[in-house]
PDB file of N, CA and C in Angstrom:
ATOM      1  N   MET A   1     224.980  53.205 146.351  1.00 82.00           N
ATOM      2  CA  MET A   1     223.610  53.085 146.692  1.00 82.00           C
ATOM      3  C   MET A   1     222.862  52.361 145.549  1.00 82.00           C
ATOM      4  N   PRO A   2     222.095  51.366 145.858  1.00 89.00           N
ATOM      5  CA  PRO A   2     221.388  50.577 144.864  1.00 89.00           C
ATOM      6  C   PRO A   2     220.404  51.446 144.037  1.00 89.00           C
ATOM      7  N   GLY A   3     220.124  51.056 142.800  1.00 89.00           N
ATOM      8  CA  GLY A   3     219.224  51.830 141.965  1.00 89.00           C
ATOM      9  C   GLY A   3     217.817  51.997 142.543  1.00 89.00           C
ATOM     10  N   TYR A   4     217.323  50.936 143.242  1.00 92.00           N
ATOM     11  CA  TYR A   4     216.029  51.055 143.845  1.00 92.00           C
ATOM     12  C   TYR A   4     215.980  52.099 144.930  1.00 92.00           C
ATOM     13  N   ALA A   5     217.080  52.288 145.664  1.00 92.00           N
ATOM     14  CA  ALA A   5     217.131  53.282 146.722  1.00 92.00           C
ATOM     15  C   ALA A   5     217.173  54.654 146.143  1.00 92.00           C
ATOM     16  N   VAL A   6     217.863  54.844 145.024  1.00 93.00           N
ATOM     17  CA  VAL A   6     217.869  56.150 144.342  1.00 93.00           C
ATOM     18  C   VAL A   6     216.479  56.526 143.978  1.00 93.00           C
ATOM     19  N   LEU A   7     215.743  55.624 143.330  1.00 95.00           N
ATOM     20  CA  LEU A   7     214.371  55.914 142.920  1.00 95.00           C
ATOM     21  C   LEU A   7     213.445  56.129 144.157  1.00 95.00           C
ATOM     22  N   ALA A   8     213.641  55.315 145.172  1.00 95.00           N
ATOM     23  CA  ALA A   8     212.808  55.494 146.371  1.00 95.00           C
ATOM     24  C   ALA A   8     213.031  56.829 147.073  1.00 95.00           C
ATOM     25  N   HIS A   9     214.265  57.274 147.117  1.00 95.00           N
ATOM     26  CA  HIS A   9     214.537  58.620 147.706  1.00 95.00           C
ATOM     27  C   HIS A   9     213.966  59.720 146.911  1.00 95.00           C
ATOM     28  N   PHE A  10     214.138  59.639 145.533  1.00 96.00           N
ATOM     29  CA  PHE A  10     213.608  60.672 144.697  1.00 96.00           C
ATOM     30  C   PHE A  10     212.061  60.754 144.735  1.00 96.00           C
ATOM     31  N   PHE A  11     211.431  59.632 144.605  1.00 96.00           N
ATOM     32  CA  PHE A  11     209.939  59.612 144.578  1.00 96.00           C
ATOM     33  C   PHE A  11     209.371  59.774 145.975  1.00 96.00           C
ATOM     34  N   GLY A  12     210.136  59.442 147.014  1.00 96.00           N
ATOM     35  CA  GLY A  12     209.733  59.780 148.342  1.00 96.00           C
ATOM     36  C   GLY A  12     209.581  61.282 148.534  1.00 96.00           C
ATOM     37  N   GLY A  13     210.530  62.039 147.942  1.00 95.00           N
ATOM     38  CA  GLY A  13     210.473  63.478 147.980  1.00 95.00           C
ATOM     39  C   GLY A  13     209.243  64.023 147.204  1.00 95.00           C
ATOM     40  N   VAL A  14     209.004  63.397 146.074  1.00 97.00           N
ATOM     41  CA  VAL A  14     207.836  63.800 145.259  1.00 97.00           C
ATOM     42  C   VAL A  14     206.520  63.613 146.066  1.00 97.00           C
ATOM     43  N   PHE A  15     206.374  62.453 146.686  1.00 97.00           N
ATOM     44  CA  PHE A  15     205.138  62.224 147.443  1.00 97.00           C
ATOM     45  C   PHE A  15     205.083  63.128 148.693  1.00 97.00           C
ATOM     46  N   LEU A  16     206.190  63.446 149.273  1.00 96.00           N
ATOM     47  CA  LEU A  16     206.194  64.351 150.443  1.00 96.00           C
ATOM     48  C   LEU A  16     205.772  65.744 150.030  1.00 96.00           C
ATOM     49  N   ALA A  17     206.245  66.194 148.827  1.00 97.00           N
ATOM     50  CA  ALA A  17     205.849  67.493 148.322  1.00 97.00           C
ATOM     51  C   ALA A  17     204.356  67.534 148.031  1.00 97.00           C
ATOM     52  N   ASN A  18     203.809  66.440 147.532  1.00 96.00           N
ATOM     53  CA  ASN A  18     202.374  66.402 147.259  1.00 96.00           C
ATOM     54  C   ASN A  18     201.546  66.349 148.533  1.00 96.00           C
ATOM     55  N   PHE A  19     202.054  65.829 149.608  1.00 97.00           N
ATOM     56  CA  PHE A  19     201.414  65.785 150.888  1.00 97.00           C
ATOM     57  C   PHE A  19     201.065  67.222 151.349  1.00 97.00           C
ATOM     58  N   VAL A  20     202.006  68.106 151.209  1.00 96.00           N
ATOM     59  CA  VAL A  20     201.885  69.421 151.861  1.00 96.00           C
ATOM     60  C   VAL A  20     200.648  70.226 151.424  1.00 96.00           C
ATOM     61  N   PRO A  21     200.396  70.485 150.090  1.00 94.00           N
ATOM     62  CA  PRO A  21     199.293  71.316 149.744  1.00 94.00           C
ATOM     63  C   PRO A  21     197.926  70.684 150.089  1.00 94.00           C
ATOM     64  N   HIS A  22     197.824  69.393 149.918  1.00 96.00           N
ATOM     65  CA  HIS A  22     196.567  68.718 150.235  1.00 96.00           C
ATOM     66  C   HIS A  22     196.285  68.779 151.739  1.00 96.00           C
ATOM     67  N   PHE A  23     197.223  68.489 152.516  1.00 97.00           N
ATOM     68  CA  PHE A  23     197.011  68.466 153.966  1.00 97.00           C
ATOM     69  C   PHE A  23     196.776  69.875 154.502  1.00 97.00           C
ATOM     70  N   VAL A  24     197.530  70.866 154.039  1.00 97.00           N
ATOM     71  CA  VAL A  24     197.347  72.211 154.541  1.00 97.00           C
ATOM     72  C   VAL A  24     195.980  72.750 154.106  1.00 97.00           C
ATOM     73  N   ALA A  25     195.585  72.545 152.866  1.00 95.00           N
ATOM     74  CA  ALA A  25     194.265  72.968 152.453  1.00 95.00           C
ATOM     75  C   ALA A  25     193.183  72.284 153.236  1.00 95.00           C
ATOM     76  N   GLY A  26     193.334  71.012 153.445  1.00 96.00           N
ATOM     77  CA  GLY A  26     192.338  70.248 154.178  1.00 96.00           C
ATOM     78  C   GLY A  26     192.160  70.672 155.623  1.00 96.00           C
ATOM     79  N   ILE A  27     193.250  70.822 156.331  1.00 97.00           N
ATOM     80  CA  ILE A  27     193.156  71.235 157.760  1.00 97.00           C
ATOM     81  C   ILE A  27     192.789  72.681 157.867  1.00 97.00           C
ATOM     82  N   SER A  28     192.903  73.485 156.810  1.00 96.00           N
ATOM     83  CA  SER A  28     192.470  74.898 156.802  1.00 96.00           C
ATOM     84  C   SER A  28     191.001  74.999 156.433  1.00 96.00           C
ATOM     85  N   GLY A  29     190.367  73.866 156.091  1.00 97.00           N
ATOM     86  CA  GLY A  29     188.956  73.881 155.781  1.00 97.00           C
ATOM     87  C   GLY A  29     188.650  74.353 154.375  1.00 97.00           C
ATOM     88  N   ARG A  30     189.642  74.300 153.488  1.00 95.00           N
ATOM     89  CA  ARG A  30     189.394  74.769 152.078  1.00 95.00           C
ATOM     90  C   ARG A  30     189.296  73.571 151.139  1.00 95.00           C
ATOM     91  N   ALA A  31     188.413  73.711 150.183  1.00 94.00           N
ATOM     92  CA  ALA A  31     188.318  72.731 149.090  1.00 94.00           C
ATOM     93  C   ALA A  31     189.560  72.907 148.225  1.00 94.00           C
ATOM     94  N   PHE A  32     190.016  71.816 147.564  1.00 92.00           N
ATOM     95  CA  PHE A  32     191.244  71.852 146.824  1.00 92.00           C
ATOM     96  C   PHE A  32     191.193  70.782 145.767  1.00 92.00           C
ATOM     97  N   PRO A  33     191.846  70.975 144.616  1.00 92.00           N
ATOM     98  CA  PRO A  33     191.857  69.900 143.577  1.00 92.00           C
ATOM     99  C   PRO A  33     192.530  68.621 144.093  1.00 92.00           C
ATOM    100  N   SER A  34     191.906  67.505 143.654  1.00 92.00           N
ATOM    101  CA  SER A  34     192.514  66.233 143.991  1.00 92.00           C
ATOM    102  C   SER A  34     192.124  65.244 142.888  1.00 92.00           C
ATOM    103  N   PRO A  35     192.669  64.014 142.901  1.00 93.00           N
ATOM    104  CA  PRO A  35     192.346  63.036 141.880  1.00 93.00           C
ATOM    105  C   PRO A  35     190.880  62.526 142.029  1.00 93.00           C
ATOM    106  N   PHE A  36     190.280  62.865 143.160  1.00 94.00           N
ATOM    107  CA  PHE A  36     188.914  62.338 143.394  1.00 94.00           C
ATOM    108  C   PHE A  36     187.823  63.365 143.049  1.00 94.00           C
ATOM    109  N   ALA A  37     188.255  64.525 142.566  1.00 92.00           N
ATOM    110  CA  ALA A  37     187.303  65.582 142.189  1.00 92.00           C
ATOM    111  C   ALA A  37     186.671  65.282 140.838  1.00 92.00           C
ATOM    112  N   ARG A  38     185.644  65.994 140.475  1.00 92.00           N
ATOM    113  CA  ARG A  38     185.083  65.900 139.157  1.00 92.00           C
ATOM    114  C   ARG A  38     185.173  67.217 138.474  1.00 92.00           C
ATOM    115  N   PRO A  39     185.920  67.405 137.376  1.00 91.00           N
ATOM    116  CA  PRO A  39     186.787  66.366 136.811  1.00 91.00           C
ATOM    117  C   PRO A  39     188.078  66.226 137.592  1.00 91.00           C
ATOM    118  N   PRO A  40     188.663  64.982 137.553  1.00 91.00           N
ATOM    119  CA  PRO A  40     189.845  64.746 138.349  1.00 91.00           C
ATOM    120  C   PRO A  40     190.980  65.752 138.112  1.00 91.00           C
ATOM    121  N   PHE A  41     191.598  66.154 139.216  1.00 85.00           N
ATOM    122  CA  PHE A  41     192.697  67.089 139.231  1.00 85.00           C
ATOM    123  C   PHE A  41     192.278  68.540 138.825  1.00 85.00           C
ATOM    124  N   ARG A  42     191.045  68.756 138.479  1.00 86.00           N
ATOM    125  CA  ARG A  42     190.615  70.121 138.077  1.00 86.00           C
ATOM    126  C   ARG A  42     189.522  70.634 139.018  1.00 86.00           C
ATOM    127  N   GLY A  43     188.560  69.727 139.330  1.00 90.00           N
ATOM    128  CA  GLY A  43     187.512  70.135 140.250  1.00 90.00           C
ATOM    129  C   GLY A  43     188.035  70.181 141.671  1.00 90.00           C
ATOM    130  N   LEU A  44     187.138  70.548 142.560  1.00 93.00           N
ATOM    131  CA  LEU A  44     187.538  70.635 143.965  1.00 93.00           C
ATOM    132  C   LEU A  44     187.008  69.503 144.818  1.00 93.00           C
ATOM    133  N   SER A  45     187.821  69.017 145.739  1.00 95.00           N
ATOM    134  CA  SER A  45     187.455  68.010 146.667  1.00 95.00           C
ATOM    135  C   SER A  45     187.284  68.672 148.039  1.00 95.00           C
ATOM    136  N   SER A  46     186.560  68.014 148.883  1.00 96.00           N
ATOM    137  CA  SER A  46     186.243  68.531 150.233  1.00 96.00           C
ATOM    138  C   SER A  46     187.533  68.555 151.068  1.00 96.00           C
ATOM    139  N   PRO A  47     187.543  69.365 152.167  1.00 97.00           N
ATOM    140  CA  PRO A  47     188.679  69.328 153.035  1.00 97.00           C
ATOM    141  C   PRO A  47     189.022  67.981 153.601  1.00 97.00           C
ATOM    142  N   ALA A  48     187.988  67.223 153.955  1.00 97.00           N
ATOM    143  CA  ALA A  48     188.271  65.879 154.507  1.00 97.00           C
ATOM    144  C   ALA A  48     188.882  64.954 153.537  1.00 97.00           C
ATOM    145  N   VAL A  49     188.488  65.002 152.241  1.00 97.00           N
ATOM    146  CA  VAL A  49     189.112  64.221 151.230  1.00 97.00           C
ATOM    147  C   VAL A  49     190.571  64.612 151.052  1.00 97.00           C
ATOM    148  N   ASN A  50     190.855  65.887 151.110  1.00 97.00           N
ATOM    149  CA  ASN A  50     192.204  66.369 150.953  1.00 97.00           C
ATOM    150  C   ASN A  50     193.127  65.987 152.131  1.00 97.00           C
ATOM    151  N   VAL A  51     192.588  65.996 153.335  1.00 98.00           N
ATOM    152  CA  VAL A  51     193.373  65.514 154.430  1.00 98.00           C
ATOM    153  C   VAL A  51     193.715  64.059 154.268  1.00 98.00           C
ATOM    154  N   ALA A  52     192.717  63.236 153.903  1.00 98.00           N
ATOM    155  CA  ALA A  52     192.940  61.826 153.650  1.00 98.00           C
ATOM    156  C   ALA A  52     193.948  61.583 152.547  1.00 98.00           C
ATOM    157  N   TRP A  53     193.791  62.334 151.417  1.00 97.00           N
ATOM    158  CA  TRP A  53     194.747  62.202 150.324  1.00 97.00           C
ATOM    159  C   TRP A  53     196.168  62.678 150.734  1.00 97.00           C
ATOM    160  N   GLY A  54     196.262  63.722 151.466  1.00 97.00           N
ATOM    161  CA  GLY A  54     197.553  64.158 152.002  1.00 97.00           C
ATOM    162  C   GLY A  54     198.225  63.144 152.866  1.00 97.00           C
ATOM    163  N   LEU A  55     197.424  62.557 153.767  1.00 98.00           N
ATOM    164  CA  LEU A  55     197.982  61.542 154.659  1.00 98.00           C
ATOM    165  C   LEU A  55     198.415  60.254 153.930  1.00 98.00           C
ATOM    166  N   ALA A  56     197.664  59.966 152.850  1.00 98.00           N
ATOM    167  CA  ALA A  56     198.071  58.778 152.001  1.00 98.00           C
ATOM    168  C   ALA A  56     199.401  59.085 151.323  1.00 98.00           C
ATOM    169  N   ASN A  57     199.582  60.303 150.858  1.00 98.00           N
ATOM    170  CA  ASN A  57     200.853  60.697 150.279  1.00 98.00           C
ATOM    171  C   ASN A  57     201.982  60.631 151.304  1.00 98.00           C
ATOM    172  N   LEU A  58     201.717  61.087 152.489  1.00 98.00           N
ATOM    173  CA  LEU A  58     202.717  60.991 153.602  1.00 98.00           C
ATOM    174  C   LEU A  58     203.094  59.566 153.894  1.00 98.00           C
ATOM    175  N   ALA A  59     202.123  58.626 153.914  1.00 98.00           N
ATOM    176  CA  ALA A  59     202.392  57.254 154.143  1.00 98.00           C
ATOM    177  C   ALA A  59     203.274  56.674 153.043  1.00 98.00           C
ATOM    178  N   VAL A  60     202.973  56.972 151.797  1.00 98.00           N
ATOM    179  CA  VAL A  60     203.771  56.481 150.663  1.00 98.00           C
ATOM    180  C   VAL A  60     205.162  57.047 150.751  1.00 98.00           C
ATOM    181  N   ALA A  61     205.293  58.310 151.039  1.00 96.00           N
ATOM    182  CA  ALA A  61     206.614  58.946 151.209  1.00 96.00           C
ATOM    183  C   ALA A  61     207.447  58.224 152.312  1.00 96.00           C
ATOM    184  N   TYR A  62     206.794  57.948 153.419  1.00 95.00           N
ATOM    185  CA  TYR A  62     207.481  57.204 154.525  1.00 95.00           C
ATOM    186  C   TYR A  62     207.974  55.821 154.086  1.00 95.00           C
ATOM    187  N   VAL A  63     207.085  55.094 153.418  1.00 97.00           N
ATOM    188  CA  VAL A  63     207.449  53.747 152.956  1.00 97.00           C
ATOM    189  C   VAL A  63     208.643  53.838 151.962  1.00 97.00           C
ATOM    190  N   LEU A  64     208.541  54.731 151.012  1.00 96.00           N
ATOM    191  CA  LEU A  64     209.666  54.868 150.032  1.00 96.00           C
ATOM    192  C   LEU A  64     210.922  55.328 150.682  1.00 96.00           C
ATOM    193  N   LEU A  65     210.875  56.340 151.509  1.00 92.00           N
ATOM    194  CA  LEU A  65     212.090  56.912 152.062  1.00 92.00           C
ATOM    195  C   LEU A  65     212.739  55.977 153.106  1.00 92.00           C
ATOM    196  N   VAL A  66     211.938  55.544 154.098  1.00 92.00           N
ATOM    197  CA  VAL A  66     212.502  54.851 155.216  1.00 92.00           C
ATOM    198  C   VAL A  66     212.537  53.333 155.052  1.00 92.00           C
ATOM    199  N   ARG A  67     211.416  52.761 154.653  1.00 92.00           N
ATOM    200  CA  ARG A  67     211.361  51.303 154.579  1.00 92.00           C
ATOM    201  C   ARG A  67     212.045  50.777 153.348  1.00 92.00           C
ATOM    202  N   VAL A  68     211.869  51.404 152.218  1.00 93.00           N
ATOM    203  CA  VAL A  68     212.492  50.876 150.926  1.00 93.00           C
ATOM    204  C   VAL A  68     213.892  51.477 150.798  1.00 93.00           C
ATOM    205  N   GLY A  69     214.005  52.789 150.912  1.00 87.00           N
ATOM    206  CA  GLY A  69     215.287  53.400 150.584  1.00 87.00           C
ATOM    207  C   GLY A  69     216.286  53.524 151.718  1.00 87.00           C
ATOM    208  N   GLY A  70     215.866  53.203 152.980  1.00 86.00           N
ATOM    209  CA  GLY A  70     216.812  53.300 154.113  1.00 86.00           C
ATOM    210  C   GLY A  70     217.360  54.758 154.282  1.00 86.00           C
ATOM    211  N   PHE A  71     216.484  55.729 154.131  1.00 84.00           N
ATOM    212  CA  PHE A  71     216.893  57.124 154.171  1.00 84.00           C
ATOM    213  C   PHE A  71     217.607  57.480 155.518  1.00 84.00           C
ATOM    214  N   GLU A  72     218.692  58.174 155.411  1.00 84.00           N
ATOM    215  CA  GLU A  72     219.468  58.652 156.558  1.00 84.00           C
ATOM    216  C   GLU A  72     219.870  60.105 156.309  1.00 84.00           C
ATOM    217  N   LEU A  73     219.525  60.982 157.247  1.00 82.00           N
ATOM    218  CA  LEU A  73     219.865  62.405 157.121  1.00 82.00           C
ATOM    219  C   LEU A  73     221.363  62.637 157.032  1.00 82.00           C
ATOM    220  N   SER A  74     222.110  61.728 157.609  1.00 84.00           N
ATOM    221  CA  SER A  74     223.571  61.931 157.636  1.00 84.00           C
ATOM    222  C   SER A  74     224.243  61.580 156.301  1.00 84.00           C
ATOM    223  N   ARG A  75     223.504  60.977 155.357  1.00 88.00           N
ATOM    224  CA  ARG A  75     224.055  60.618 154.032  1.00 88.00           C
ATOM    225  C   ARG A  75     223.688  61.705 153.040  1.00 88.00           C
ATOM    226  N   GLY A  76     224.673  62.368 152.542  1.00 89.00           N
ATOM    227  CA  GLY A  76     224.432  63.473 151.608  1.00 89.00           C
ATOM    228  C   GLY A  76     223.681  63.046 150.340  1.00 89.00           C
ATOM    229  N   ALA A  77     223.999  61.866 149.816  1.00 90.00           N
ATOM    230  CA  ALA A  77     223.307  61.391 148.644  1.00 90.00           C
ATOM    231  C   ALA A  77     221.810  61.196 148.884  1.00 90.00           C
ATOM    232  N   SER A  78     221.469  60.672 150.035  1.00 88.00           N
ATOM    233  CA  SER A  78     220.061  60.494 150.388  1.00 88.00           C
ATOM    234  C   SER A  78     219.341  61.813 150.424  1.00 88.00           C
ATOM    235  N   VAL A  79     219.925  62.780 151.054  1.00 92.00           N
ATOM    236  CA  VAL A  79     219.331  64.058 151.198  1.00 92.00           C
ATOM    237  C   VAL A  79     219.194  64.754 149.844  1.00 92.00           C
ATOM    238  N   ALA A  80     220.261  64.668 149.013  1.00 94.00           N
ATOM    239  CA  ALA A  80     220.249  65.335 147.687  1.00 94.00           C
ATOM    240  C   ALA A  80     219.156  64.719 146.814  1.00 94.00           C
ATOM    241  N   LEU A  81     218.979  63.444 146.832  1.00 93.00           N
ATOM    242  CA  LEU A  81     217.968  62.792 146.002  1.00 93.00           C
ATOM    243  C   LEU A  81     216.593  63.112 146.488  1.00 93.00           C
ATOM    244  N   TRP A  82     216.345  63.094 147.792  1.00 93.00           N
ATOM    245  CA  TRP A  82     215.095  63.477 148.359  1.00 93.00           C
ATOM    246  C   TRP A  82     214.757  64.942 148.030  1.00 93.00           C
ATOM    247  N   ALA A  83     215.728  65.803 148.195  1.00 95.00           N
ATOM    248  CA  ALA A  83     215.566  67.223 147.971  1.00 95.00           C
ATOM    249  C   ALA A  83     215.265  67.486 146.489  1.00 95.00           C
ATOM    250  N   ALA A  84     215.934  66.793 145.598  1.00 96.00           N
ATOM    251  CA  ALA A  84     215.612  66.977 144.182  1.00 96.00           C
ATOM    252  C   ALA A  84     214.186  66.622 143.833  1.00 96.00           C
ATOM    253  N   GLY A  85     213.728  65.451 144.320  1.00 95.00           N
ATOM    254  CA  GLY A  85     212.335  65.025 144.067  1.00 95.00           C
ATOM    255  C   GLY A  85     211.363  66.076 144.676  1.00 95.00           C
ATOM    256  N   PHE A  86     211.665  66.485 145.900  1.00 95.00           N
ATOM    257  CA  PHE A  86     210.790  67.464 146.604  1.00 95.00           C
ATOM    258  C   PHE A  86     210.762  68.775 145.838  1.00 95.00           C
ATOM    259  N   ALA A  87     211.907  69.273 145.363  1.00 97.00           N
ATOM    260  CA  ALA A  87     211.957  70.554 144.706  1.00 97.00           C
ATOM    261  C   ALA A  87     211.239  70.508 143.338  1.00 97.00           C
ATOM    262  N   LEU A  88     211.553  69.482 142.565  1.00 96.00           N
ATOM    263  CA  LEU A  88     210.973  69.344 141.230  1.00 96.00           C
ATOM    264  C   LEU A  88     209.476  69.229 141.334  1.00 96.00           C
ATOM    265  N   ALA A  89     208.968  68.392 142.246  1.00 95.00           N
ATOM    266  CA  ALA A  89     207.533  68.255 142.407  1.00 95.00           C
ATOM    267  C   ALA A  89     206.901  69.512 142.938  1.00 95.00           C
ATOM    268  N   SER A  90     207.566  70.263 143.813  1.00 95.00           N
ATOM    269  CA  SER A  90     207.035  71.526 144.335  1.00 95.00           C
ATOM    270  C   SER A  90     206.897  72.557 143.195  1.00 95.00           C
ATOM    271  N   VAL A  91     207.881  72.698 142.345  1.00 94.00           N
ATOM    272  CA  VAL A  91     207.777  73.627 141.224  1.00 94.00           C
ATOM    273  C   VAL A  91     206.660  73.171 140.272  1.00 94.00           C
ATOM    274  N   ALA A  92     206.597  71.919 139.945  1.00 92.00           N
ATOM    275  CA  ALA A  92     205.520  71.452 139.033  1.00 92.00           C
ATOM    276  C   ALA A  92     204.166  71.679 139.638  1.00 92.00           C
ATOM    277  N   LEU A  93     203.968  71.428 140.938  1.00 90.00           N
ATOM    278  CA  LEU A  93     202.705  71.688 141.548  1.00 90.00           C
ATOM    279  C   LEU A  93     202.329  73.139 141.542  1.00 90.00           C
ATOM    280  N   ALA A  94     203.345  74.003 141.841  1.00 89.00           N
ATOM    281  CA  ALA A  94     203.072  75.434 141.809  1.00 89.00           C
ATOM    282  C   ALA A  94     202.637  75.928 140.428  1.00 89.00           C
ATOM    283  N   ARG A  95     203.285  75.421 139.386  1.00 88.00           N
ATOM    284  CA  ARG A  95     202.922  75.826 138.011  1.00 88.00           C
ATOM    285  C   ARG A  95     201.517  75.347 137.660  1.00 88.00           C
ATOM    286  N   LYS A  96     201.239  74.098 137.967  1.00 85.00           N
ATOM    287  CA  LYS A  96     199.926  73.510 137.657  1.00 85.00           C
ATOM    288  C   LYS A  96     198.828  74.215 138.400  1.00 85.00           C
ATOM    289  N   LEU A  97     199.032  74.336 139.689  1.00 82.00           N
ATOM    290  CA  LEU A  97     197.996  74.967 140.521  1.00 82.00           C
ATOM    291  C   LEU A  97     197.865  76.463 140.228  1.00 82.00           C
ATOM    292  N   GLY A  98     198.946  77.079 139.822  1.00 81.00           N
ATOM    293  CA  GLY A  98     198.886  78.512 139.477  1.00 81.00           C
ATOM    294  C   GLY A  98     197.985  78.687 138.227  1.00 81.00           C
ATOM    295  N   ARG A  99     198.083  77.793 137.273  1.00 79.00           N
ATOM    296  CA  ARG A  99     197.229  77.861 136.057  1.00 79.00           C
ATOM    297  C   ARG A  99     195.766  77.516 136.436  1.00 79.00           C
ATOM    298  N   LEU A 100     195.553  76.557 137.299  1.00 75.00           N
ATOM    299  CA  LEU A 100     194.192  76.198 137.677  1.00 75.00           C
ATOM    300  C   LEU A 100     193.496  77.273 138.485  1.00 75.00           C
ATOM    301  N   GLN A 101     194.257  77.944 139.356  1.00 72.00           N
ATOM    302  CA  GLN A 101     193.634  78.983 140.208  1.00 72.00           C
ATOM    303  C   GLN A 101     193.848  80.389 139.732  1.00 72.00           C
ATOM    304  N   GLY A 102     194.243  80.532 138.509  1.00 71.00           N
ATOM    305  CA  GLY A 102     194.364  81.896 137.962  1.00 71.00           C
ATOM    306  C   GLY A 102     195.619  82.697 138.274  1.00 71.00           C
ATOM    307  N   GLY A 103     196.629  82.014 138.761  1.00 64.00           N
ATOM    308  CA  GLY A 103     197.903  82.662 139.054  1.00 64.00           C
ATOM    309  C   GLY A 103     198.744  82.777 137.773  1.00 64.00           C
ATOM    310  N   LEU A 104     199.932  83.205 137.919  1.00 61.00           N
ATOM    311  CA  LEU A 104     200.793  83.369 136.741  1.00 61.00           C
ATOM    312  C   LEU A 104     201.162  81.977 136.252  1.00 61.00           C
ATOM    313  N   PRO A 105     201.479  81.878 134.944  1.00 58.00           N
ATOM    314  CA  PRO A 105     201.845  80.560 134.371  1.00 58.00           C
ATOM    315  C   PRO A 105     203.189  80.034 134.800  1.00 58.00           C
TER     316      PRO A 105
END
């Protein structure tokens, strides 16, 4: 697998993981931190902004995984790289958001 595909699969997983909390918060009608808040990543953005930001992350994940990386579920290496990016980003998001929202460190 070419180096660019390895990076595309990994970062596709990262962007897919970032899609989830923004989209879920947005469609649930809850304000949530985003890069567009004041201060960025600490303040809260409206539900509509979070839905838009979530969908932008989903679009980037699609481009990286499918268009750039040629992602195939039948290829173990593709799935492992995507899962690694998704898992690492999920844990990082949980830790960061836990600190911001008063959860455990």
